[in-house]
Amino acid sequence: MKEKEIKIFKQRKISKLRKKEEISFYLFILPWIIGFFLFSGGPIFATLGISLTDWSLFASPHWSGLSNYTRLFTDPLFYKVFVNTLYYVGGRVALMVTISLLAAILLNQKLPGITVFRVIYYLPAVITGVALSTIFVQLYRPIYGPFAYFFSKVGVPAPSWLIDEKWAMPALILMNFWIIGPNTVIFLAALQGIPKTLYEAGQIDGANFLQQFFHVTLPMLSSITLLITVITTVESFQVFAEPYILTRGGPNYSTLVGALYIYRNAFKYFNLAYACAFAWILLLIVMAFTGVQFLLSGHWAYYAARRE
Amino acid sequence: MSSITRKIVVSGLIVSLVLFGSLGSGVQAQEKVVLRYADTTYGKPIMTQQTNWIESFMIRYPNIEVRAERVEGSVFNEKYVIQAAAGAGPDIVWICAPSAKQWMKAGFLIDLVPYIEENEALADMDDFFEAALGFFRYEGGLYGLPMDLGPEGIHKYNVDLFDEAGLEHPKKSWTFEGEFLEAAKRLTKDTDGDGETDQWGMGGSFYEFYAGYATYMLGPSFLFPFGGKVVNDSETECLLTEPESLRALNFWIGLIHEHHVAPPYEVMKAMDDKVFQLGKSGMAVGYPWDVDLLAEFPDLHWDAMHAPKGPAGRFTEVLGSGYCITQDSKHPDEAWLFLRDYMSREGLTYVWALSGSGCCARESAWKEWEKEVHVPESAYIYREALDYGTVPTLMGPATDEVLAVASEELELCLMGKTSVEEMAGRIKAKVDPILERAAEE
Amino acid sequence: MINNSSQKLNINWKKIIYRMLLYGILGIGAIVLIFPIIWTGSLSLKTYSNVYRIPPRLIPNPVVWSNYPEAWNFFPYTRFLLNSLLVCSLCALGDTLSSSVVAFGFARLRSRGKNILFALVLLTMMIPYQLIIIPQFLVFKTIGWLNTFKPLWVITFFGWPYFVFLFRQFFMSIPFEFDDAARIDGCSLWRIYWNIILPLSKPALATVALFSFVANWRNFLAPLIYLSSYKKYTIALGLSLLNTRRIAETPYIMAVAMIMILPPIIIFTFVARYFLREISLAVYK
């Protein structure tokens, strides 16, 4: 009898502590909760509502049910945008994740002056957006631009980059080489967190560099790689300034990606409702992508400190 | 009168206005009224003149403060339509002709007719070109005062290159398929002997329309002379596949691909559409608003020419813009005072004529402009062109979308990837549904 | 003896070649990365006609220094620059503070519904900004914050999903022993956050501050929509004013762009040491 009483007493005490922790938790995340309702959550649900009307900013909205969605699915441009977006996101993520990983490995070597290199590799990432795009318009300029000149020197016919529909998207993806900085730094920190003992053990066993890379480095980096991949993916779906300034979605719609399509419909044609409908579909796609990525790598995750 | 004398006279006018104003005429309210005035960006000379004029206005009307906001042209509409729709529009907003109908239909603007009728002499409406006023008329009301008006598809030519080639200067009697094409061919050369053409007969500014779409070619200046049209008058159907339209498009695109008198699209883009300014083409299509900007290229010696005739006649597109007062304005009376003053004879002359920009909506101001120093000898042609000018057919709410769609197809054709007939067919297929949808609203 | 020294020589050769290879690869990468900035500088000092020249020259001839004051005088750029500095500094402050506070909750405390809420945080990260800007605009209009800087920086004081994510990851790698030790000493949760976790998080703080500053420095859409008054424009908006072919030639645009990228670069040089040196997540000090 007494044992049971003690047990209940203990549970009550624990639940009191738990409650206290819960309240503290909510206090700590209070800023986010307020912000969510005011600035992100509220507006998001508003857009869902808008997508079910025919609001065009010039007239008052009328209910129109799912007609925007049906229009989307019968619009060939929608599929083009869909494919473009996947192309861009896939290319960008592949480029950024692999190159930053490689760069991090290179920059992790104990060479004198390596810090200087790290600074240089991060530096261009500080210039993104309007400025970077403006600069790259000049770099990609046909005939008179440095890239065109470089190609002509090498003897290869220069593509017309931004006005050639086969090359416009690769040109946009290529630009991201310059902003690998932040990802590289994160990989660098992770690399430095791998205990040296693992490598030493591998060397004793006679493993060469490549084997060490695949059996020690990569698995230890798996959780960080997942993190970076997910974040880069989500980011890539939202890229707007570069296509907007460099190609405006052309040539022949080859660089019309999701964010640009939303912008165009909302701000150029003022078909607000249509833009919202499309944006919601895009959101669902991003969520699906992220979900799949997490599922595929669920059992590889590994955290240094974990408490149950 | 020399330019300096004229400047002294006009400055004297302003000074006397200031003195007159400061002697106590004008509204005598106590608190200051603040007006938001939204405008797009122009060349430095114009903006300087505008600022000066606004300051003189504020001296004459000490209880009104005018605050200017500037946004670049291609994002101008976005920003202000959103504000107007949210009920936060500026007091005075610049509206260009193609957007005017959208704004008027949506009810964002105030009808100015009551103000005009209050004091017709002060409003001084006779001096305005009727075509300019026409942009702002809607269902019996007048919703804005026009500021500028000009022929969009008027041509210019490089005097030095013509003289070099021994060609006589363009005459009003020229036809597109005749003398124009001939001259273009004579002017296309390889000047440095490297086997590649680097001087063309015709180049520059005939691909890009104002907002960056490659759709200049769909305007009246290019299609009407051949009897073609981009849409029918009620804007419900695309007419690019009609034989006359095809003939027109074949002519213009043929300049690049058939006759090789115009630079390839890639070259044009590489030069930022400045082929004419850099002295590499004999002729170009342009508009008079370019005049003060062309003055910045001191090596360029150019003059205006009448639009050549096409088989269906001589046409040029006429466009303009003006200023309107939005419904959101809390001080419409003061806004009207400013607007009327800004668009008065003196105002327009000071801002537009004296800055060398031209194309004023008032005939008097236009004549003043022609006396400016860097305006070419034949600048009167711009004013005469208004006689055969015509308003574009595509001006309704769906204009932006139609132009965006057409632009993509045009680019492909300009690069030589599709034929003219293909392009016209594809544009029609995409544009007809858009027009239908717009007509239903 | 002879064997030893010859073996030593072999190893040294290998090492030298290895090092040179590394420097080579890194060097090429570095040149490629820096090139755009150099080219911008080069273009900014050219005459307009030299922009369209084959072959393109790196060093302009003549060098037109006057492009800079001329371009700068087109619009009140100094004002724009100062505005951007003000707004971005506030944003950096807001983001680091609020996101780290929120992340502390997610990383260190247990609660019912925590995972769902975190999933919600991730969800908001996926929303494209162009979508919510119009309803957000209506919200700010109702509050009356139009034509002020407030819409640009106040939201950063409410947590930003991406930074919350980053901070949470970072915090979770700090061992719990620190917290436990502090708790035994009687520290409140807030003290733990402020006095222990934060000082240990310098790399994360530096990264987020820099990131936030840069992201807001280049932000273009929000200032466009919210700032009516010309004098309040930010520098990104200011650069776009020049981007119309009717106003400025390429050299002027490049000159303004060059100056526009300087402040982020300068801030970067100050902050870089926190996360580019030998950083390890083992901060057992």
PDB file of N, CA and C in Angstrom, chain A residues 12-70:
ATOM      1  N   ARG A  12       3.355  12.413  -9.215  1.00  0.00           N
ATOM      2  CA  ARG A  12       2.798  13.765  -9.145  1.00  0.00           C
ATOM      3  C   ARG A  12       3.908  14.792  -9.132  1.00  0.00           C
ATOM      4  N   LYS A  13       4.968  14.481  -8.382  1.00  0.00           N
ATOM      5  CA  LYS A  13       6.057  15.431  -8.297  1.00  0.00           C
ATOM      6  C   LYS A  13       6.717  15.616  -9.664  1.00  0.00           C
ATOM      7  N   ILE A  14       6.891  14.470 -10.360  1.00  0.00           N
ATOM      8  CA  ILE A  14       7.501  14.560 -11.677  1.00  0.00           C
ATOM      9  C   ILE A  14       6.597  15.357 -12.601  1.00  0.00           C
ATOM     10  N   SER A  15       5.294  15.094 -12.534  1.00  0.00           N
ATOM     11  CA  SER A  15       4.427  15.811 -13.473  1.00  0.00           C
ATOM     12  C   SER A  15       4.376  17.292 -13.141  1.00  0.00           C
ATOM     13  N   LYS A  16       4.602  17.634 -11.859  1.00  0.00           N
ATOM     14  CA  LYS A  16       4.644  19.053 -11.538  1.00  0.00           C
ATOM     15  C   LYS A  16       5.861  19.708 -12.190  1.00  0.00           C
ATOM     16  N   LEU A  17       6.986  18.977 -12.067  1.00  0.00           N
ATOM     17  CA  LEU A  17       8.186  19.506 -12.703  1.00  0.00           C
ATOM     18  C   LEU A  17       8.002  19.610 -14.210  1.00  0.00           C
ATOM     19  N   ARG A  18       7.375  18.552 -14.741  1.00  0.00           N
ATOM     20  CA  ARG A  18       7.150  18.562 -16.179  1.00  0.00           C
ATOM     21  C   ARG A  18       6.311  19.750 -16.587  1.00  0.00           C
ATOM     22  N   LYS A  19       5.323  20.028 -15.772  1.00  0.00           N
ATOM     23  CA  LYS A  19       4.445  21.132 -16.130  1.00  0.00           C
ATOM     24  C   LYS A  19       5.215  22.442 -16.128  1.00  0.00           C
ATOM     25  N   LYS A  20       6.081  22.547 -15.117  1.00  0.00           N
ATOM     26  CA  LYS A  20       6.852  23.768 -15.020  1.00  0.00           C
ATOM     27  C   LYS A  20       7.740  23.920 -16.262  1.00  0.00           C
ATOM     28  N   GLU A  21       8.318  22.763 -16.656  1.00  0.00           N
ATOM     29  CA  GLU A  21       9.176  22.828 -17.834  1.00  0.00           C
ATOM     30  C   GLU A  21       8.369  23.204 -19.056  1.00  0.00           C
ATOM     31  N   GLU A  22       7.155  22.669 -19.097  1.00  0.00           N
ATOM     32  CA  GLU A  22       6.315  22.967 -20.252  1.00  0.00           C
ATOM     33  C   GLU A  22       6.021  24.454 -20.348  1.00  0.00           C
ATOM     34  N   ILE A  23       5.685  25.028 -19.196  1.00  0.00           N
ATOM     35  CA  ILE A  23       5.394  26.465 -19.220  1.00  0.00           C
ATOM     36  C   ILE A  23       6.618  27.259 -19.667  1.00  0.00           C
ATOM     37  N   SER A  24       7.776  26.854 -19.124  1.00  0.00           N
ATOM     38  CA  SER A  24       8.990  27.554 -19.551  1.00  0.00           C
ATOM     39  C   SER A  24       9.200  27.415 -21.037  1.00  0.00           C
ATOM     40  N   PHE A  25       8.935  26.207 -21.524  1.00  0.00           N
ATOM     41  CA  PHE A  25       9.100  25.971 -22.960  1.00  0.00           C
ATOM     42  C   PHE A  25       8.259  26.959 -23.755  1.00  0.00           C
ATOM     43  N   TYR A  26       6.986  27.061 -23.379  1.00  0.00           N
ATOM     44  CA  TYR A  26       6.110  27.950 -24.133  1.00  0.00           C
ATOM     45  C   TYR A  26       6.510  29.404 -23.996  1.00  0.00           C
ATOM     46  N   LEU A  27       7.059  29.745 -22.828  1.00  0.00           N
ATOM     47  CA  LEU A  27       7.531  31.110 -22.677  1.00  0.00           C
ATOM     48  C   LEU A  27       8.697  31.406 -23.613  1.00  0.00           C
ATOM     49  N   PHE A  28       9.580  30.417 -23.699  1.00  0.00           N
ATOM     50  CA  PHE A  28      10.743  30.641 -24.554  1.00  0.00           C
ATOM     51  C   PHE A  28      10.359  30.769 -26.023  1.00  0.00           C
ATOM     52  N   ILE A  29       9.392  29.963 -26.444  1.00  0.00           N
ATOM     53  CA  ILE A  29       9.070  30.054 -27.872  1.00  0.00           C
ATOM     54  C   ILE A  29       7.938  31.032 -28.137  1.00  0.00           C
ATOM     55  N   LEU A  30       7.567  31.779 -27.100  1.00  0.00           N
ATOM     56  CA  LEU A  30       6.481  32.748 -27.280  1.00  0.00           C
ATOM     57  C   LEU A  30       6.697  33.712 -28.452  1.00  0.00           C
ATOM     58  N   PRO A  31       7.896  34.279 -28.581  1.00  0.00           N
ATOM     59  CA  PRO A  31       8.091  35.192 -29.717  1.00  0.00           C
ATOM     60  C   PRO A  31       7.688  34.542 -31.028  1.00  0.00           C
ATOM     61  N   TRP A  32       8.079  33.290 -31.210  1.00  0.00           N
ATOM     62  CA  TRP A  32       7.760  32.657 -32.471  1.00  0.00           C
ATOM     63  C   TRP A  32       6.262  32.464 -32.617  1.00  0.00           C
ATOM     64  N   ILE A  33       5.595  32.112 -31.533  1.00  0.00           N
ATOM     65  CA  ILE A  33       4.153  31.863 -31.612  1.00  0.00           C
ATOM     66  C   ILE A  33       3.407  33.130 -32.016  1.00  0.00           C
ATOM     67  N   ILE A  34       3.789  34.226 -31.367  1.00  0.00           N
ATOM     68  CA  ILE A  34       3.129  35.496 -31.717  1.00  0.00           C
ATOM     69  C   ILE A  34       3.396  35.832 -33.182  1.00  0.00           C
ATOM     70  N   GLY A  35       4.672  35.691 -33.549  1.00  0.00           N
ATOM     71  CA  GLY A  35       5.037  36.013 -34.922  1.00  0.00           C
ATOM     72  C   GLY A  35       4.296  35.138 -35.912  1.00  0.00           C
ATOM     73  N   PHE A  36       4.114  33.898 -35.529  1.00  0.00           N
ATOM     74  CA  PHE A  36       3.434  32.980 -36.436  1.00  0.00           C
ATOM     75  C   PHE A  36       2.019  33.455 -36.728  1.00  0.00           C
ATOM     76  N   PHE A  37       1.301  33.793 -35.675  1.00  0.00           N
ATOM     77  CA  PHE A  37      -0.084  34.181 -35.907  1.00  0.00           C
ATOM     78  C   PHE A  37      -0.195  35.496 -36.654  1.00  0.00           C
ATOM     79  N   LEU A  38       0.702  36.424 -36.288  1.00  0.00           N
ATOM     80  CA  LEU A  38       0.590  37.741 -36.894  1.00  0.00           C
ATOM     81  C   LEU A  38       1.147  37.802 -38.310  1.00  0.00           C
ATOM     82  N   PHE A  39       2.328  37.239 -38.476  1.00  0.00           N
ATOM     83  CA  PHE A  39       3.051  37.537 -39.708  1.00  0.00           C
ATOM     84  C   PHE A  39       3.209  36.380 -40.661  1.00  0.00           C
ATOM     85  N   SER A  40       3.135  35.154 -40.167  1.00  0.00           N
ATOM     86  CA  SER A  40       3.284  34.084 -41.155  1.00  0.00           C
ATOM     87  C   SER A  40       2.057  33.190 -41.206  1.00  0.00           C
ATOM     88  N   GLY A  41       1.623  32.696 -40.065  1.00  0.00           N
ATOM     89  CA  GLY A  41       0.486  31.784 -40.077  1.00  0.00           C
ATOM     90  C   GLY A  41      -0.776  32.422 -40.614  1.00  0.00           C
ATOM     91  N   GLY A  42      -1.084  33.586 -40.033  1.00  0.00           N
ATOM     92  CA  GLY A  42      -2.289  34.281 -40.467  1.00  0.00           C
ATOM     93  C   GLY A  42      -2.290  34.518 -41.969  1.00  0.00           C
ATOM     94  N   PRO A  43      -1.236  35.203 -42.451  1.00  0.00           N
ATOM     95  CA  PRO A  43      -1.198  35.442 -43.895  1.00  0.00           C
ATOM     96  C   PRO A  43      -1.268  34.162 -44.713  1.00  0.00           C
ATOM     97  N   ILE A  44      -0.648  33.081 -44.249  1.00  0.00           N
ATOM     98  CA  ILE A  44      -0.667  31.857 -45.060  1.00  0.00           C
ATOM     99  C   ILE A  44      -2.085  31.357 -45.237  1.00  0.00           C
ATOM    100  N   PHE A  45      -2.827  31.343 -44.142  1.00  0.00           N
ATOM    101  CA  PHE A  45      -4.193  30.850 -44.293  1.00  0.00           C
ATOM    102  C   PHE A  45      -5.036  31.810 -45.102  1.00  0.00           C
ATOM    103  N   ALA A  46      -4.689  33.077 -45.008  1.00  0.00           N
ATOM    104  CA  ALA A  46      -5.396  34.029 -45.858  1.00  0.00           C
ATOM    105  C   ALA A  46      -5.183  33.695 -47.315  1.00  0.00           C
ATOM    106  N   THR A  47      -3.945  33.312 -47.661  1.00  0.00           N
ATOM    107  CA  THR A  47      -3.712  33.003 -49.075  1.00  0.00           C
ATOM    108  C   THR A  47      -4.457  31.758 -49.503  1.00  0.00           C
ATOM    109  N   LEU A  48      -4.628  30.827 -48.584  1.00  0.00           N
ATOM    110  CA  LEU A  48      -5.417  29.654 -48.950  1.00  0.00           C
ATOM    111  C   LEU A  48      -6.831  30.088 -49.296  1.00  0.00           C
ATOM    112  N   GLY A  49      -7.336  30.981 -48.469  1.00  0.00           N
ATOM    113  CA  GLY A  49      -8.670  31.496 -48.744  1.00  0.00           C
ATOM    114  C   GLY A  49      -8.729  32.247 -50.069  1.00  0.00           C
ATOM    115  N   ILE A  50      -7.702  33.063 -50.300  1.00  0.00           N
ATOM    116  CA  ILE A  50      -7.703  33.842 -51.533  1.00  0.00           C
ATOM    117  C   ILE A  50      -7.690  32.923 -52.743  1.00  0.00           C
ATOM    118  N   SER A  51      -6.997  31.786 -52.620  1.00  0.00           N
ATOM    119  CA  SER A  51      -6.885  30.922 -53.790  1.00  0.00           C
ATOM    120  C   SER A  51      -8.227  30.336 -54.177  1.00  0.00           C
ATOM    121  N   LEU A  52      -9.197  30.455 -53.294  1.00  0.00           N
ATOM    122  CA  LEU A  52     -10.508  29.923 -53.625  1.00  0.00           C
ATOM    123  C   LEU A  52     -11.445  30.999 -54.143  1.00  0.00           C
ATOM    124  N   THR A  53     -10.893  32.176 -54.400  1.00  0.00           N
ATOM    125  CA  THR A  53     -11.718  33.243 -54.960  1.00  0.00           C
ATOM    126  C   THR A  53     -11.175  33.615 -56.331  1.00  0.00           C
ATOM    127  N   ASP A  54     -11.655  34.725 -56.861  1.00  0.00           N
ATOM    128  CA  ASP A  54     -11.138  35.174 -58.153  1.00  0.00           C
ATOM    129  C   ASP A  54     -10.552  36.571 -58.030  1.00  0.00           C
ATOM    130  N   TRP A  55     -10.029  36.870 -56.891  1.00  0.00           N
ATOM    131  CA  TRP A  55      -9.565  38.224 -56.604  1.00  0.00           C
ATOM    132  C   TRP A  55      -8.452  38.625 -57.564  1.00  0.00           C
ATOM    133  N   SER A  56      -8.585  39.786 -58.159  1.00  0.00           N
ATOM    134  CA  SER A  56      -7.538  40.218 -59.059  1.00  0.00           C
ATOM    135  C   SER A  56      -7.038  41.611 -58.719  1.00  0.00           C
ATOM    136  N   LEU A  57      -7.211  42.026 -57.504  1.00  0.00           N
ATOM    137  CA  LEU A  57      -6.740  43.320 -57.014  1.00  0.00           C
ATOM    138  C   LEU A  57      -7.467  44.509 -57.632  1.00  0.00           C
ATOM    139  N   PHE A  58      -8.055  44.315 -58.789  1.00  0.00           N
ATOM    140  CA  PHE A  58      -8.751  45.444 -59.407  1.00  0.00           C
ATOM    141  C   PHE A  58     -10.237  45.445 -59.102  1.00  0.00           C
ATOM    142  N   ALA A  59     -10.720  44.270 -58.693  1.00  0.00           N
ATOM    143  CA  ALA A  59     -12.154  44.190 -58.403  1.00  0.00           C
ATOM    144  C   ALA A  59     -12.304  43.458 -57.086  1.00  0.00           C
ATOM    145  N   SER A  60     -13.500  43.484 -56.526  1.00  0.00           N
ATOM    146  CA  SER A  60     -13.647  42.751 -55.271  1.00  0.00           C
ATOM    147  C   SER A  60     -13.695  41.261 -55.531  1.00  0.00           C
ATOM    148  N   PRO A  61     -13.257  40.499 -54.557  1.00  0.00           N
ATOM    149  CA  PRO A  61     -13.186  39.047 -54.760  1.00  0.00           C
ATOM    150  C   PRO A  61     -14.564  38.392 -54.723  1.00  0.00           C
ATOM    151  N   HIS A  62     -14.708  37.365 -55.525  1.00  0.00           N
ATOM    152  CA  HIS A  62     -15.901  36.527 -55.451  1.00  0.00           C
ATOM    153  C   HIS A  62     -15.475  35.086 -55.275  1.00  0.00           C
ATOM    154  N   TRP A  63     -16.301  34.357 -54.586  1.00  0.00           N
ATOM    155  CA  TRP A  63     -15.982  32.954 -54.353  1.00  0.00           C
ATOM    156  C   TRP A  63     -15.951  32.210 -55.684  1.00  0.00           C
ATOM    157  N   SER A  64     -14.933  31.388 -55.867  1.00  0.00           N
ATOM    158  CA  SER A  64     -14.916  30.634 -57.118  1.00  0.00           C
ATOM    159  C   SER A  64     -14.475  29.202 -56.902  1.00  0.00           C
ATOM    160  N   GLY A  65     -14.454  28.783 -55.650  1.00  0.00           N
ATOM    161  CA  GLY A  65     -14.171  27.380 -55.376  1.00  0.00           C
ATOM    162  C   GLY A  65     -12.834  26.930 -55.911  1.00  0.00           C
ATOM    163  N   LEU A  66     -12.806  25.784 -56.503  1.00  0.00           N
ATOM    164  CA  LEU A  66     -11.548  25.189 -56.933  1.00  0.00           C
ATOM    165  C   LEU A  66     -11.205  25.547 -58.378  1.00  0.00           C
ATOM    166  N   SER A  67     -11.871  26.537 -58.947  1.00  0.00           N
ATOM    167  CA  SER A  67     -11.659  26.783 -60.369  1.00  0.00           C
ATOM    168  C   SER A  67     -10.228  27.190 -60.667  1.00  0.00           C
ATOM    169  N   ASN A  68      -9.580  27.886 -59.729  1.00  0.00           N
ATOM    170  CA  ASN A  68      -8.180  28.235 -59.969  1.00  0.00           C
ATOM    171  C   ASN A  68      -7.325  26.982 -60.077  1.00  0.00           C
ATOM    172  N   TYR A  69      -7.625  26.015 -59.241  1.00  0.00           N
ATOM    173  CA  TYR A  69      -6.829  24.794 -59.261  1.00  0.00           C
ATOM    174  C   TYR A  69      -7.045  24.015 -60.549  1.00  0.00           C
ATOM    175  N   THR A  70      -8.305  23.954 -60.991  1.00  0.00           N
ATOM    176  CA  THR A  70      -8.541  23.214 -62.241  1.00  0.00           C
ATOM    177  C   THR A  70      -7.863  23.939 -63.397  1.00  0.00           C
TER     178      THR A  70
END
